[in-house]
Coordinates of C-alpha atoms in Angstrom, one line a residue:
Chain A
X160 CA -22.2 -13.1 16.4
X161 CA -23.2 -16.7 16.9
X162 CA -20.4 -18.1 14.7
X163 CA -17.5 -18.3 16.8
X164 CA -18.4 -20.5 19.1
X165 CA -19.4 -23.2 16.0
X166 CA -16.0 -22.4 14.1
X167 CA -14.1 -23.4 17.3
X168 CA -15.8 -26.3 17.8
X169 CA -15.2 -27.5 14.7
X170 CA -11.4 -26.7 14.4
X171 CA -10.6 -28.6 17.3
X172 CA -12.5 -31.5 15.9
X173 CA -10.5 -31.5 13.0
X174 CA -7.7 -31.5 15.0
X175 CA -7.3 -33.9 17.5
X176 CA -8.1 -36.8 14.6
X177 CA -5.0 -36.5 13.0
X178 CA -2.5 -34.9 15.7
X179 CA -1.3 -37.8 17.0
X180 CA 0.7 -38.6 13.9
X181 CA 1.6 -35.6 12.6
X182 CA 3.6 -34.9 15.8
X183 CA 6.3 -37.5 14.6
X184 CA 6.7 -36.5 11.2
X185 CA 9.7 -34.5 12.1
X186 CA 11.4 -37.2 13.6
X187 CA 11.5 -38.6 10.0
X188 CA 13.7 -36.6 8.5
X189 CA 16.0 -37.1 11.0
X190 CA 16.0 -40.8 10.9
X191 CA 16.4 -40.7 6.9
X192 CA 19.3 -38.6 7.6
X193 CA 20.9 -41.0 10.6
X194 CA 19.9 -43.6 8.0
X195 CA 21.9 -42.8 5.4
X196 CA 24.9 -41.4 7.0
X197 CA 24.8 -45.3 8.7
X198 CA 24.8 -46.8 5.2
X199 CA 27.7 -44.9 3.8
X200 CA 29.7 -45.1 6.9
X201 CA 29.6 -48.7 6.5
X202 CA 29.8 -49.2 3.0
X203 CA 33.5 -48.9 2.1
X204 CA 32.8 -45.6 -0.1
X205 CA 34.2 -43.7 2.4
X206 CA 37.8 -43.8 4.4
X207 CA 36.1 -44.6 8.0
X208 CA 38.5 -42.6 9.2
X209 CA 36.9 -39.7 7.8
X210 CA 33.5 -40.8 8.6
X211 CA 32.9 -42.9 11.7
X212 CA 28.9 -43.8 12.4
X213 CA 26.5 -41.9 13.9
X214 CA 26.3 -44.0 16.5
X215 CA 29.9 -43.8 17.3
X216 CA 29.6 -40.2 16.7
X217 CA 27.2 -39.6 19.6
X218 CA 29.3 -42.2 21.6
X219 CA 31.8 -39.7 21.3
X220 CA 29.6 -36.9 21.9
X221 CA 28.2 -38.5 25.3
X222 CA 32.1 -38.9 26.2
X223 CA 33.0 -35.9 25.5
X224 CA 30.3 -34.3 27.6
X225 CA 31.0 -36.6 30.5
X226 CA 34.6 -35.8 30.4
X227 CA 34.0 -32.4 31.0
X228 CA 36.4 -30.5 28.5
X229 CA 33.6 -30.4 25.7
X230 CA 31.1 -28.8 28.4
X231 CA 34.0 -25.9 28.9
X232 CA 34.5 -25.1 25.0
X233 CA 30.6 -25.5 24.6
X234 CA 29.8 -23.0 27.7
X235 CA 32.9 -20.6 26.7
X236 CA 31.3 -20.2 23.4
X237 CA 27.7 -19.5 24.7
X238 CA 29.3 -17.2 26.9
X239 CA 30.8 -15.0 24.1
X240 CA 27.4 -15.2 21.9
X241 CA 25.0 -14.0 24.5
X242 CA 28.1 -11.4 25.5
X243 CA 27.7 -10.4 21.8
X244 CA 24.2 -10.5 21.5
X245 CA 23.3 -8.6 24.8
X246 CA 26.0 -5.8 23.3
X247 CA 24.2 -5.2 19.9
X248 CA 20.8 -5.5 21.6
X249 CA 21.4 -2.9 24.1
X250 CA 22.3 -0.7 21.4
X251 CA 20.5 -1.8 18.5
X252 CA 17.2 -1.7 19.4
X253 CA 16.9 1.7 20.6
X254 CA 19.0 2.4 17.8
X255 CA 17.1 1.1 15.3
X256 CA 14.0 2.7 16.6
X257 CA 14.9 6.0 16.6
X258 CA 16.8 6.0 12.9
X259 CA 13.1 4.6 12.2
X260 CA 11.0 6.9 13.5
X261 CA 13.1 9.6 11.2
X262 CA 12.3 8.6 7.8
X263 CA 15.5 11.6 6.7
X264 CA 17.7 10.2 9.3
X265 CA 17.0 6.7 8.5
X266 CA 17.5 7.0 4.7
X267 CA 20.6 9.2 5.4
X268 CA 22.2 6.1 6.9
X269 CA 20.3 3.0 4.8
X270 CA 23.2 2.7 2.5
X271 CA 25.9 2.3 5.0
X272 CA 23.7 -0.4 7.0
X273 CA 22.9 -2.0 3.7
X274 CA 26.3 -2.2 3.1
X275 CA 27.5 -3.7 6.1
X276 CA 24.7 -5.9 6.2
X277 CA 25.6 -7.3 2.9
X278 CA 29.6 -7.7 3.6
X279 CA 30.2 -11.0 4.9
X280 CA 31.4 -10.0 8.3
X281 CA 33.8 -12.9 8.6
X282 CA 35.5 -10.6 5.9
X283 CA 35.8 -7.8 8.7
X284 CA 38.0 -10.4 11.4
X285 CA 40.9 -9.4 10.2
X286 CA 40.3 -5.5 10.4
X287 CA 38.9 -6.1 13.9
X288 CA 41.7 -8.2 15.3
X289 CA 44.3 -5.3 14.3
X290 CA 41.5 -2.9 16.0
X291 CA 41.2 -5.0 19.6
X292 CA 44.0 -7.8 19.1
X293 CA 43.6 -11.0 19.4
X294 CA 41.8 -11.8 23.1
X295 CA 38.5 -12.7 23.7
X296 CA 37.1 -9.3 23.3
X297 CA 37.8 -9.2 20.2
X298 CA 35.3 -12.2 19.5
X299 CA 33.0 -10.8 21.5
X300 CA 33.1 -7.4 19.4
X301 CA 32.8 -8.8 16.2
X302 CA 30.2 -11.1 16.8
X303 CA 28.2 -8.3 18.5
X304 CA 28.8 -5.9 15.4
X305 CA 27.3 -8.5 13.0
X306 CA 24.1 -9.0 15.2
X307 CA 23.8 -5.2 15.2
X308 CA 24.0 -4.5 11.5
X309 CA 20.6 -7.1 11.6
X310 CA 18.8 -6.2 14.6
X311 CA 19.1 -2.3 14.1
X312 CA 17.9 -2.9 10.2
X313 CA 14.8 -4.7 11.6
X314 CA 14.0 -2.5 14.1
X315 CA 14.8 0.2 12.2
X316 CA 12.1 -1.6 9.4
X317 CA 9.3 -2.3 11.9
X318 CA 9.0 1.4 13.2
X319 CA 8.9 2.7 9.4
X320 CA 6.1 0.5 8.5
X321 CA 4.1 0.6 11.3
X322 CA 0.5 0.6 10.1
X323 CA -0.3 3.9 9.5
X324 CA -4.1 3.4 10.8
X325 CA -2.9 2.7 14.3
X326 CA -0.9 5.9 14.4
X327 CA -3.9 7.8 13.0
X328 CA -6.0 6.2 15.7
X329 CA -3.9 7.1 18.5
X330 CA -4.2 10.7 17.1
X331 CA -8.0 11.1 16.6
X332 CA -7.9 10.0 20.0
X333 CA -5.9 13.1 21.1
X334 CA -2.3 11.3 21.6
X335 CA 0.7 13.4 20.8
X336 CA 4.1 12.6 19.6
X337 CA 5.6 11.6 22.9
X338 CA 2.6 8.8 23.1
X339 CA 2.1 7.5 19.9
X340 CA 5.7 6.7 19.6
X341 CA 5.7 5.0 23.2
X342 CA 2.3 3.3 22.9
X343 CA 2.2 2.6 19.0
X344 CA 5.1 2.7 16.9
X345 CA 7.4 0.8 19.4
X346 CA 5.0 -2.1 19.9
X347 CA 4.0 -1.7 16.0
X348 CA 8.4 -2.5 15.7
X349 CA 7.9 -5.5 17.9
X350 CA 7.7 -8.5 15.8
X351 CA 10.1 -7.4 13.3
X352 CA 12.4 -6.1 16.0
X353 CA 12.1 -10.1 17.2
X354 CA 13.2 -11.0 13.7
X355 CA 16.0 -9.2 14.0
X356 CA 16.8 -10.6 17.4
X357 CA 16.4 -13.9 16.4
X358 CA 18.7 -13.9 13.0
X359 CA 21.0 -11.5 15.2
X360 CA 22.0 -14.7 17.7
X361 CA 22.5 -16.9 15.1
X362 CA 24.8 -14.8 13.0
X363 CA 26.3 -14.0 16.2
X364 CA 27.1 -17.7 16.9
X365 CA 28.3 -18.1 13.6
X366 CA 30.8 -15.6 14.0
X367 CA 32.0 -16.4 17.3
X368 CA 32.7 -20.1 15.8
X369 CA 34.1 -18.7 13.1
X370 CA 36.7 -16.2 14.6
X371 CA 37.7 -19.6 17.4
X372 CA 38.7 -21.0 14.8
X373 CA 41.0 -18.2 13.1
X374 CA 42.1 -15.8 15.6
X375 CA 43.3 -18.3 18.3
X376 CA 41.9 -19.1 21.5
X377 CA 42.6 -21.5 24.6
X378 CA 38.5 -22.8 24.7
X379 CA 35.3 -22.7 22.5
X380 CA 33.6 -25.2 20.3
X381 CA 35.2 -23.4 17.5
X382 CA 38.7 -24.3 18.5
X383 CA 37.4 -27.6 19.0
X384 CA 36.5 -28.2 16.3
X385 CA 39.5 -27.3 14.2
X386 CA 41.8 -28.8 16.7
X387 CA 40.1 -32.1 16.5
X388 CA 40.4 -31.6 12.6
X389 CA 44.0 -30.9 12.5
X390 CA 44.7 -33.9 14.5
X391 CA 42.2 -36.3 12.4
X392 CA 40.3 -36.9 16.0
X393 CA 37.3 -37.1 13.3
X394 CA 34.8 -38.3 15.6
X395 CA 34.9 -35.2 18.5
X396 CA 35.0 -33.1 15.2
X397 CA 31.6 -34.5 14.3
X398 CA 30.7 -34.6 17.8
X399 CA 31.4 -31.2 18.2
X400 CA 30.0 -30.6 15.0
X401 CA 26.4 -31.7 16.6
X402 CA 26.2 -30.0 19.6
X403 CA 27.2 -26.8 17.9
X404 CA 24.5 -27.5 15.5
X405 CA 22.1 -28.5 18.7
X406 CA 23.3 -25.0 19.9
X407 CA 21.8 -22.6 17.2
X408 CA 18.9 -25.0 17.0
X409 CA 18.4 -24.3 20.9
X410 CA 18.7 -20.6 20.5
X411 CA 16.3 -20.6 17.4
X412 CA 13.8 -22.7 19.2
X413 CA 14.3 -20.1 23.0
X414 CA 14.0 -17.0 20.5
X415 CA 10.6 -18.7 18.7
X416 CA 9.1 -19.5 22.3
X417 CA 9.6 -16.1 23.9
X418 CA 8.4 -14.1 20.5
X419 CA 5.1 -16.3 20.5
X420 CA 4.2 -15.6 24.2
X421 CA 5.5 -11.8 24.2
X422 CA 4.2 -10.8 20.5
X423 CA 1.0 -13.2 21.0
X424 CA -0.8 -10.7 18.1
X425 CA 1.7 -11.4 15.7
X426 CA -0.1 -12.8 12.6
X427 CA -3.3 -12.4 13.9
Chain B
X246 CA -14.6 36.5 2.9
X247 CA -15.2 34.6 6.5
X248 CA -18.1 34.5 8.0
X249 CA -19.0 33.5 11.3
X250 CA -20.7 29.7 11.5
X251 CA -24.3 29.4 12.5
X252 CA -24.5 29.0 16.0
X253 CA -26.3 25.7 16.1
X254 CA -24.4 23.9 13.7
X255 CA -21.9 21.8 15.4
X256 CA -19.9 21.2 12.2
X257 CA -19.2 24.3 9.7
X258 CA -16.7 24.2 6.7
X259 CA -16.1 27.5 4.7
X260 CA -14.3 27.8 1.8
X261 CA -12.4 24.4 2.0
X262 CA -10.0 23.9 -0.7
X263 CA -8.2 20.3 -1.3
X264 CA -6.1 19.0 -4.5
X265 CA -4.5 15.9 -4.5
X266 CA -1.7 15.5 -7.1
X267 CA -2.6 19.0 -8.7
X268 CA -6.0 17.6 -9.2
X269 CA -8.3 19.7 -7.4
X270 CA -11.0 17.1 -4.9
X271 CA -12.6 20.1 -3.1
X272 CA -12.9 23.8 -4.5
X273 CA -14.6 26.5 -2.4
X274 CA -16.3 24.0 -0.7
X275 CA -18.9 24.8 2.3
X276 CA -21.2 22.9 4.4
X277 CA -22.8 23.7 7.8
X278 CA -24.6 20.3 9.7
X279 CA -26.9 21.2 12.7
X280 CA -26.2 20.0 15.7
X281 CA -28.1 16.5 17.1
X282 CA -28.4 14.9 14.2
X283 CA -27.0 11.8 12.3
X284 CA -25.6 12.4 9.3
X285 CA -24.6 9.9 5.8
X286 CA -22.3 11.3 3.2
X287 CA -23.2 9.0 0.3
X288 CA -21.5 9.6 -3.1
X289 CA -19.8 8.0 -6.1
X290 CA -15.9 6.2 -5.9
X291 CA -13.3 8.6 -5.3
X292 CA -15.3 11.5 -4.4
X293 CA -13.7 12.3 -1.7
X294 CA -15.9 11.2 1.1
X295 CA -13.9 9.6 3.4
X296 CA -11.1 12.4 2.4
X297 CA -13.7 14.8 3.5
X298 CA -13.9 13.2 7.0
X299 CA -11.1 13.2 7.6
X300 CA -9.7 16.5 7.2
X301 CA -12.9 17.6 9.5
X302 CA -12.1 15.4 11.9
X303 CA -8.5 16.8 11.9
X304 CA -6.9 13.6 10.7
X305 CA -5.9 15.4 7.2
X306 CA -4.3 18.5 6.6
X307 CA -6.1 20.6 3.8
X308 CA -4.9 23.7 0.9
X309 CA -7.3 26.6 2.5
X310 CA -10.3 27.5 4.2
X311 CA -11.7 26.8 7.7
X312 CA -13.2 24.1 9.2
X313 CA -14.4 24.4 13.0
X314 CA -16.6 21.9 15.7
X315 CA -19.2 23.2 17.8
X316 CA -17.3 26.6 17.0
X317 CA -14.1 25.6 17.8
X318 CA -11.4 24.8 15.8
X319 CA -10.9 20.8 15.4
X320 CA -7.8 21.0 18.0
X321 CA -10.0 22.2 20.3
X322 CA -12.9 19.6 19.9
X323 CA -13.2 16.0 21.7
X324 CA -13.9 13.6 18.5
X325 CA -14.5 10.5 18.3
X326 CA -13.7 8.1 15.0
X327 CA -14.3 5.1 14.1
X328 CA -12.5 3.7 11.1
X329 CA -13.5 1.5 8.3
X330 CA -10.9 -1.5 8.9
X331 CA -11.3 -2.2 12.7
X332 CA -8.5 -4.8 13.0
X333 CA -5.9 -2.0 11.6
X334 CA -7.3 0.6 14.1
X335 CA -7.6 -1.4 17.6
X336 CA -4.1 -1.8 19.4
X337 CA -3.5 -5.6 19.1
X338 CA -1.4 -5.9 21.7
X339 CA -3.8 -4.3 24.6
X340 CA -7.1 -6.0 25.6
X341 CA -10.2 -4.8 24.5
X342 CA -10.8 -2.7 28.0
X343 CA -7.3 -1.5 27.6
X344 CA -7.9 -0.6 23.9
X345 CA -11.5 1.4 25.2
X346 CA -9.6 3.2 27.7
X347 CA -6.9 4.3 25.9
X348 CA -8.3 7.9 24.6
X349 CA -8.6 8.7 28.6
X350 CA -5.2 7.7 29.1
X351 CA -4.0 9.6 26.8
X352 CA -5.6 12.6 28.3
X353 CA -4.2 11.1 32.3
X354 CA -7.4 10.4 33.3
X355 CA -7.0 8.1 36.6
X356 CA -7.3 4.6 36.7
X357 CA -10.3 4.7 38.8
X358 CA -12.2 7.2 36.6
X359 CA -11.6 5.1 34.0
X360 CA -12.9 2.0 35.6
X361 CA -16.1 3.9 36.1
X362 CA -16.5 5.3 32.6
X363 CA -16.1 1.8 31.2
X364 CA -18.5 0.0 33.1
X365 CA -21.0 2.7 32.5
X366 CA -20.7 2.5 28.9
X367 CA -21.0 -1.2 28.9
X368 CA -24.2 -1.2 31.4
X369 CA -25.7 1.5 29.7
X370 CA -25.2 -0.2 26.1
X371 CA -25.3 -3.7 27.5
X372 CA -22.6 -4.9 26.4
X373 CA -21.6 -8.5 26.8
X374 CA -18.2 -9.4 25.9
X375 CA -15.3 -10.3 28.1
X376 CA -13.1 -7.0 27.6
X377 CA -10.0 -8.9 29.6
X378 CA -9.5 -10.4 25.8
X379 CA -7.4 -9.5 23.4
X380 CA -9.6 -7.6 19.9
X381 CA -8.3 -10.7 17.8
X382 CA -10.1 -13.2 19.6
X383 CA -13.6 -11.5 18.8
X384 CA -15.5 -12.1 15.8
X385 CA -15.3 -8.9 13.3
X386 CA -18.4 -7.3 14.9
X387 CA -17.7 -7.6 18.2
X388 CA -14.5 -5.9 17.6
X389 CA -16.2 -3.0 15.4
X390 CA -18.2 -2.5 18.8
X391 CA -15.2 -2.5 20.7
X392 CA -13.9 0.4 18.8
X393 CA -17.1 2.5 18.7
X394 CA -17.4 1.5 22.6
X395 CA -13.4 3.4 22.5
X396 CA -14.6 6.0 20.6
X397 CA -17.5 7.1 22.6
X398 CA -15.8 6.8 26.1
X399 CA -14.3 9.9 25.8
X400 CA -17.4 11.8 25.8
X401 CA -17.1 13.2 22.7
X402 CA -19.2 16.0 21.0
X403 CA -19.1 14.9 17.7
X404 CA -18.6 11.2 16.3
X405 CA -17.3 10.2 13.0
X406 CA -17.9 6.8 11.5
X407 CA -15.8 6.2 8.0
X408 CA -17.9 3.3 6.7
X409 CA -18.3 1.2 9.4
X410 CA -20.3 -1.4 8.4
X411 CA -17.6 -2.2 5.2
X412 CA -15.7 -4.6 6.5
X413 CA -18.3 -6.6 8.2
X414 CA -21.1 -9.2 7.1
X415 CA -24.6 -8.4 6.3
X416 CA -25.7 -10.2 10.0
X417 CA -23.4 -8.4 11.9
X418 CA -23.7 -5.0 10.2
X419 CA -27.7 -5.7 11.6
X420 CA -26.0 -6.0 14.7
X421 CA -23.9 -3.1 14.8
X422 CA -26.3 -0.9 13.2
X423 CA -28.3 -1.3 15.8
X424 CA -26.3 -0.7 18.6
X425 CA -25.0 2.3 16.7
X426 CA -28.4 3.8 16.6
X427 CA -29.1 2.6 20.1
X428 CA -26.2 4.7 20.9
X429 CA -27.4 7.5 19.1
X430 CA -30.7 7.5 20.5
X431 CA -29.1 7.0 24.2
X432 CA -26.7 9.6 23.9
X433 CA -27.4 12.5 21.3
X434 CA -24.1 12.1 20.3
X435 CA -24.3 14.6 16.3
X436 CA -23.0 11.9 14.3
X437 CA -21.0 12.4 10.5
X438 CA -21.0 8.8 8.9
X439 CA -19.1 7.7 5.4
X440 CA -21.2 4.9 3.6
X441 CA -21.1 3.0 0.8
X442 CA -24.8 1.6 0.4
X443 CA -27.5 3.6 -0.3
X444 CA -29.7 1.8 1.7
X445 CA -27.2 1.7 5.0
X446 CA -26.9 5.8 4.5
X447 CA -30.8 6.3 4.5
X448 CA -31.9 3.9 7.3
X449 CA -30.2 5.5 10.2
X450 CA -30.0 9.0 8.9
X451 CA -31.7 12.4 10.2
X452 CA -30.1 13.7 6.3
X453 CA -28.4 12.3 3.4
X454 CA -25.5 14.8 1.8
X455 CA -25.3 13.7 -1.7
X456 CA -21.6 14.1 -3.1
X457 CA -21.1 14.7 -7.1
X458 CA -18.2 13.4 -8.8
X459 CA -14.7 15.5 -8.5
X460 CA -14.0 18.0 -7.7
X461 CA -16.7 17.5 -5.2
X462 CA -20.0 19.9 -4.7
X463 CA -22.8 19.1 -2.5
X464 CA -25.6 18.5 -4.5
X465 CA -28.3 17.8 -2.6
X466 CA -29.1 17.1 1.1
X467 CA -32.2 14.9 1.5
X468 CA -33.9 14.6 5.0
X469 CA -34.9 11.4 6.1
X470 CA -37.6 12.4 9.4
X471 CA -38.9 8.7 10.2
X472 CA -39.1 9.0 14.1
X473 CA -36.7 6.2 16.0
X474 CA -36.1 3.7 16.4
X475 CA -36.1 2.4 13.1
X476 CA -37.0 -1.2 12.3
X477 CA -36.4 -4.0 9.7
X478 CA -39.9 -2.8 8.8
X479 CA -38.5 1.0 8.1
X480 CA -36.7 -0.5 4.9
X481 CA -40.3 -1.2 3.7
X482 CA -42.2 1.9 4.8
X483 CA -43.0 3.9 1.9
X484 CA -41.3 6.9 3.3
X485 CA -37.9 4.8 3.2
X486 CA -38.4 3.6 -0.3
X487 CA -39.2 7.4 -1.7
X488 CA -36.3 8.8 -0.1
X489 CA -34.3 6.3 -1.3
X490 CA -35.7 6.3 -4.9
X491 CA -34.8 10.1 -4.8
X492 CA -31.5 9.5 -3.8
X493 CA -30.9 7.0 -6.2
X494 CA -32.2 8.9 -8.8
X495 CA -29.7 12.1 -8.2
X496 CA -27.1 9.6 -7.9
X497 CA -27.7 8.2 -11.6
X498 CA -28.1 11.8 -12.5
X499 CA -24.6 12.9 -11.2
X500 CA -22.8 9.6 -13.0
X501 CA -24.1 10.5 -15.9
X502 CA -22.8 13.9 -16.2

């Protein structure tokens, strides 16, 4: 009983030695990265009119930003994936729970979610613009569909292997059905069912870049991107490049924070 | 063929029948426990002790026969359980009171009540842990005592214990042994426990059952009167070490076969 105390003591110790450091080794990948790009932009290997340096690159990034049209295309397209998101959470938790807590029901369906799942869904634009045409709902709905293929799977996953302990727990303390679903099996579901979440955003941002690109739109980072392409404006295409990559880093990083504070047992 | 279960026995199995895989665990089995008393299964790997448990305590359907609590069928009865592996049995994501009162919830027992029940369960057993945390930030026997503490709130008239000292050390299954018989002593609460040493089974037990090889038989059901409490210096009273040589000695005799 006495050991806790010690062990924690001792943890911390070994901490706090060597975490002032550590917390900048990150920062060295990054500057490797910056490093070399530097080098090659200014080497001659490379047309600089393909590749301008980083350092113009954020230039044009900060302009962009302060000019206001990049800030439109970059909030449109948040816009459209937490529209997309919100759509195939709302229905794909629940969703995936209950398929879950029917082991028939759920296998009577795994192939098709399997399937779709394993279908690139940038394959499926094409149906889908011939299904909702070609305005910004259809973005929406094809973004959303792509997140809900994930999130119900995982959902689906964490209810089916709850550990079968807890549920025989909850019964030999008198639950019934109704409860141990409510009190066990749905919070049993809850770090996969973050999983899902989180990889659901990021495909859903994928796709909602993907189809601004190809089905036509007046704003979005998408668009902005393959405009500036078209036109050889190479350095707002890698600016836009960045802060659609600072994007689904952002989102990662939100989705991590809230799953650590809400599922604090995870792991433990 | 049934007939009616002593009337002090607050556990009676008749003709219990249980295969597993067409293998047959538990033919015509029978067994009648009387009431106040704690109570070791001991037997060899795969004997179906824990099996055996758990189809008592309702957690495991079985082929045939009948199986009853204090006279009732197991529906009927308040149990308590307490499993082997506490971290897969407390609720993670409740604190440890929340985890303790969940078997009243369950039932809609009011918040208040609860309250009460708690805090006379930890006064009486003086308990000292901060049940506001979660069961992951306790050490493994602390959190062992926070599921017996959740298994005994529900006043329950018989408690089941599947080996609960498994999973812990040998300093804290000191420590949790001797709450548990502190609890026993306390509350009188007939208690059905699943162990895996010899030496655990005898030293807090009113009887040993002694469980043969598959498909199980009882084969004998040795009586262990030392009065309580018990002590370290129990495990060295000669009474301890002869009822432990005997049991050893069936248990040879039963590999053997």
């Amino acid at each position: 009983m006495t050991t806790t105390p010690r062990l924690a003591i001792r943890r911390s110790r070994s901490r706090s030695g060597a975490a002032t450091g550590d917390r900048w080794l990150p920062l060295i990948g990054l500057l490797v990265l910056f490093g070399l790009w530097w080098l090659i932009a200014i080497s001659g290997w490379v047309n600089p009119v393909l590749l301008p340096t980083p350092l113009t690159t954020l230039g044009a990034l900060v302009k962009g930003i302060l000019s206001g049209t990049m800030v439109t295309d970059f909030g449109t397209t948040v816009l459209r994936t937490f529209a997309a998101f919100a759509l195939a959470a709302l229905v794909g938790v629940p969703l995936g729970v209950a398929l879950g807590s029917s082991e028939k029901l759920y296998r009577s369906v795994e192939f098709l979610i399997d399937f779709f799942r394993s279908t690139p869904a940038s394959a499926l634009i094409p149906m889908f613009v011939l299904f909702f045409g070609v305005n910004n709902l259809s973005k929406v709905v094809i973004a959303a569909f792509s997140a809900l293929l994930l999130i119900v799977f995982n959902s689906a996953y964490g209810v089916i292997h709850a550990k079968q302990s807890r549920i025989l727990a909850a019964q030999a303390m008198g639950a019934n059905r109704w409860q141990i679903f409510k009190d066990v099996l749905l919070f049993e579901s809850l770090p996969q069912t973050f999983i899902g979440l989180r990889s659901g955003i990021s495909i859903a941002l994928v796709i909602v870049i993907v189809a601004e690109m190809f089905i036509g739109t007046e704003q979005g980072l998408g668009k902005r991107i393959i405009d500036a392409q078209q036109i050889l404006n190479v350095q707002d295409m890698y600016a836009s490049i960045l802060l659609t990559g600072l994007l689904g880093y952002s989102l990662n990083m939100l989705f991590l924070t809230v799953e650590k504070r809400l599922i604090h047992w995870s792991g433990k | 063929m049934m007939v009616a279960p002593p009337a002090d026995s607050f556990i009676a199995v008749q003709g219990l029948y249980k295969s597993f895989l067409g293998q047959p665990l538990y033919e015509d089995f029978n067994l009648s426990l009387p009431t106040n008393q704690l109570i070791s299964i001991f037997g060899p790997n795969g004997c179906g002790k824990s099996t055996l448990i758990n189809m008592i305590s309702g957690l495991l359907p079985y082929d045939q026969g009948q199986i009853t609590i204090h006279g009732k069928p197991i529906r009927q009865a308040r149990i308590g359980y307490v499993f082997q592996n506490y971290r897969d049995a407390l609720f993670p994501w409740l604190t440890a009171y929340d985890n303790i009162a969940y078997p009243l919830r369950v039932r809609g027992v009011s918040a208040a009540e609860c309250h009460h029940r708690i805090r006379t369960l930890v006064e009486t057993f003086n308990i000292r842990l901060d049940l506001e945390r979660y069961p992951y930030s306790f050490s493994g026997g602390q959190q062992q005592l926070v599921s017996i503490l959740r298994a005994l709130v529900g006043d329950p008239e018989v408690l089941f214990l599947d080996e609960p000292f498994s999973a812990l050390d040998f300093e804290t299954t000191l420590f949790v042994r001797d709450k548990l018989q502190e609890i026993f002593i306390t509350t009188g609460i007939p208690m059905l426990m699943v162990v895996h040493n010899l030496e655990e089974a005898v030293y807090l037990a009113d009887q040993v059952l002694l469980l043969s090889k598959r498909p199980t038989r009882l084969v004998e059901r040795v009586p262990f009167d030392l009065p309580r409490p018990r002590t370290p210096d129990t495990l060295s009273s000669p009474e301890f070490i002869q009822v432990s040589h005997h049991c050893l000695e069936i248990f040879r005799q039963e590999m053997g076969k």
